[in-house]
XYZ file of C-alpha atoms in Angstrom:
177
model
C 106.714 111.424 78.287
C 108.614 114.173 75.929
C 109.765 115.765 79.185
C 111.171 112.724 81.044
C 112.806 111.662 77.561
C 114.081 114.899 77.663
C 115.350 114.057 80.314
C 116.858 110.224 80.011
C 118.704 111.149 76.110
C 120.503 114.921 77.563
C 120.813 113.343 80.762
C 119.591 116.587 82.410
C 118.775 115.103 86.057
C 118.652 112.553 88.530
C 115.087 112.470 89.994
C 111.978 112.852 88.008
C 108.810 114.278 90.685
C 105.260 113.112 88.745
C 103.219 114.739 90.499
C 100.413 113.045 87.898
C 98.631 110.220 87.451
C 95.641 108.094 85.524
C 94.303 104.937 86.900
C 95.265 103.214 83.008
C 98.448 102.184 82.665
C 100.044 103.721 80.164
C 102.444 101.687 77.622
C 104.628 104.664 76.468
C 104.676 106.390 79.603
C 105.699 103.392 81.601
C 109.039 102.825 78.534
C 110.053 106.114 79.485
C 110.238 105.620 82.866
C 111.703 102.453 82.740
C 114.538 103.790 79.883
C 115.656 106.654 82.775
C 115.277 104.223 85.977
C 117.860 102.458 82.996
C 120.233 105.011 83.324
C 119.702 105.962 86.910
C 117.712 108.442 87.113
C 115.033 108.362 90.208
C 111.071 108.479 89.771
C 108.875 109.547 92.447
C 105.063 109.903 92.406
C 102.298 110.635 93.842
C 100.016 108.190 94.574
C 96.668 109.749 93.394
C 93.580 111.759 95.254
C 90.866 109.641 95.449
C 91.203 107.996 99.130
C 90.697 104.819 97.177
C 92.903 101.276 97.206
C 94.119 101.517 94.494
C 97.015 103.976 93.307
C 97.213 106.168 89.267
C 99.525 105.586 87.287
C 102.405 105.608 87.061
C 102.995 105.385 90.986
C 102.080 101.917 90.428
C 104.523 100.981 88.436
C 107.210 99.005 90.240
C 109.529 101.144 88.493
C 108.804 104.237 90.274
C 109.192 105.474 94.492
C 105.209 105.974 94.982
C 104.040 108.462 97.602
C 100.927 108.135 100.171
C 99.923 111.623 101.881
C 99.533 112.126 105.975
C 98.088 115.528 107.715
C 100.245 117.196 110.059
C 100.262 114.041 113.310
C 101.342 112.217 110.521
C 98.007 109.915 110.496
C 96.414 109.034 106.956
C 95.537 111.774 104.752
C 91.525 111.461 103.705
C 92.138 112.444 100.203
C 95.059 109.219 99.710
C 95.167 106.581 97.776
C 96.903 103.563 99.274
C 98.529 100.455 97.577
C 100.626 97.890 97.508
C 103.649 99.620 95.506
C 103.950 102.860 98.552
C 107.004 102.904 99.303
C 106.741 106.887 101.895
C 104.462 109.017 103.112
C 105.404 111.940 103.719
C 103.316 115.702 104.283
C 100.575 116.032 101.594
C 97.808 118.507 103.740
C 98.144 122.248 104.069
C 100.930 122.528 102.007
C 102.337 126.336 101.240
C 102.793 126.733 97.751
C 103.813 129.134 94.774
C 100.281 128.648 94.439
C 98.949 128.553 98.380
C 98.461 126.135 100.286
C 97.203 123.289 98.640
C 96.944 119.562 100.113
C 97.600 116.192 97.953
C 99.645 113.283 97.465
C 101.347 116.435 94.706
C 102.464 117.566 97.440
C 104.115 114.872 99.592
C 105.639 112.711 96.391
C 108.126 116.407 96.360
C 109.359 116.231 99.970
C 110.401 112.347 98.471
C 111.782 113.384 95.654
C 114.250 116.310 97.491
C 115.490 113.429 100.182
C 115.797 111.152 96.980
C 117.797 114.595 95.890
C 119.534 114.957 98.137
C 121.179 111.010 98.907
C 121.707 111.488 94.354
C 124.101 114.914 95.695
C 126.623 112.579 97.670
C 126.682 109.792 95.192
C 124.982 110.019 91.625
C 125.627 105.951 91.677
C 122.380 105.153 94.173
C 120.049 104.051 91.958
C 116.350 103.412 92.609
C 116.768 100.329 95.032
C 119.439 101.546 96.930
C 118.015 104.957 98.106
C 114.733 102.732 99.303
C 117.471 101.175 100.941
C 118.961 104.048 102.705
C 115.906 105.939 102.849
C 113.395 103.063 105.098
C 116.298 103.008 107.073
C 115.819 106.402 108.447
C 112.158 106.068 107.988
C 109.480 106.583 111.164
C 107.223 103.705 111.262
C 103.288 104.690 111.098
C 100.760 101.828 110.621
C 101.469 98.625 111.202
C 104.514 97.528 112.186
C 107.187 97.353 109.326
C 105.631 97.974 104.881
C 101.859 98.993 105.043
C 100.004 99.906 102.046
C 99.013 102.596 103.728
C 102.366 104.205 104.654
C 104.817 102.148 102.767
C 108.219 101.460 105.090
C 107.012 104.879 106.417
C 107.355 108.178 106.758
C 110.195 109.850 105.141
C 112.820 111.543 107.992
C 116.303 112.570 107.886
C 116.591 113.670 110.761
C 118.906 110.606 112.170
C 121.589 111.156 109.517
C 125.064 111.893 109.367
C 126.225 112.454 106.030
C 129.637 112.391 104.940
C 131.686 112.528 101.389
C 132.100 109.106 99.859
C 135.815 109.063 99.254
C 135.845 105.443 97.078
C 134.202 104.577 93.269
C 131.434 102.108 94.534
C 130.553 103.856 98.066
C 127.180 103.537 98.280
C 126.830 105.076 101.708
C 126.151 108.655 102.404
C 126.316 106.676 106.224
C 129.131 107.200 108.837
C 129.006 104.951 111.429
């Protein structure tokens, strides 16, 4: 909570990766995330690793982008939680980290946080809703066609992106046609 509040107060980040969770909602954490969201800071959260149809919080909050984990074949990771708030899926099995090879939705969430950070790098004014809209246009649909409770809008992907610099104050698209 102090870290989120620090980021909001000092406007020191555009994106927050939250690779932590609990199954009980926590009012102060939710309020901190709401404050971040109100300032245009996008919060990305790991869904949890208990193979449940219930997400951990903060991923369960509407103000977050909730991430499930997939393996190298893009199948849902055996441990990944799923639920009504899943936004995207990302690699979460056997991910190389500074602590060795690790698996978990905590390994998947940073992939999405980086994707959001790239969008914010092109336009700092992009909010959570616009970021989700842009990313879902390019996501690889997995599972049931369209959104589903396992993969959300699909596997995060930048393969079909074309990047450009915005030249206007109201520009929200980084996609050039």
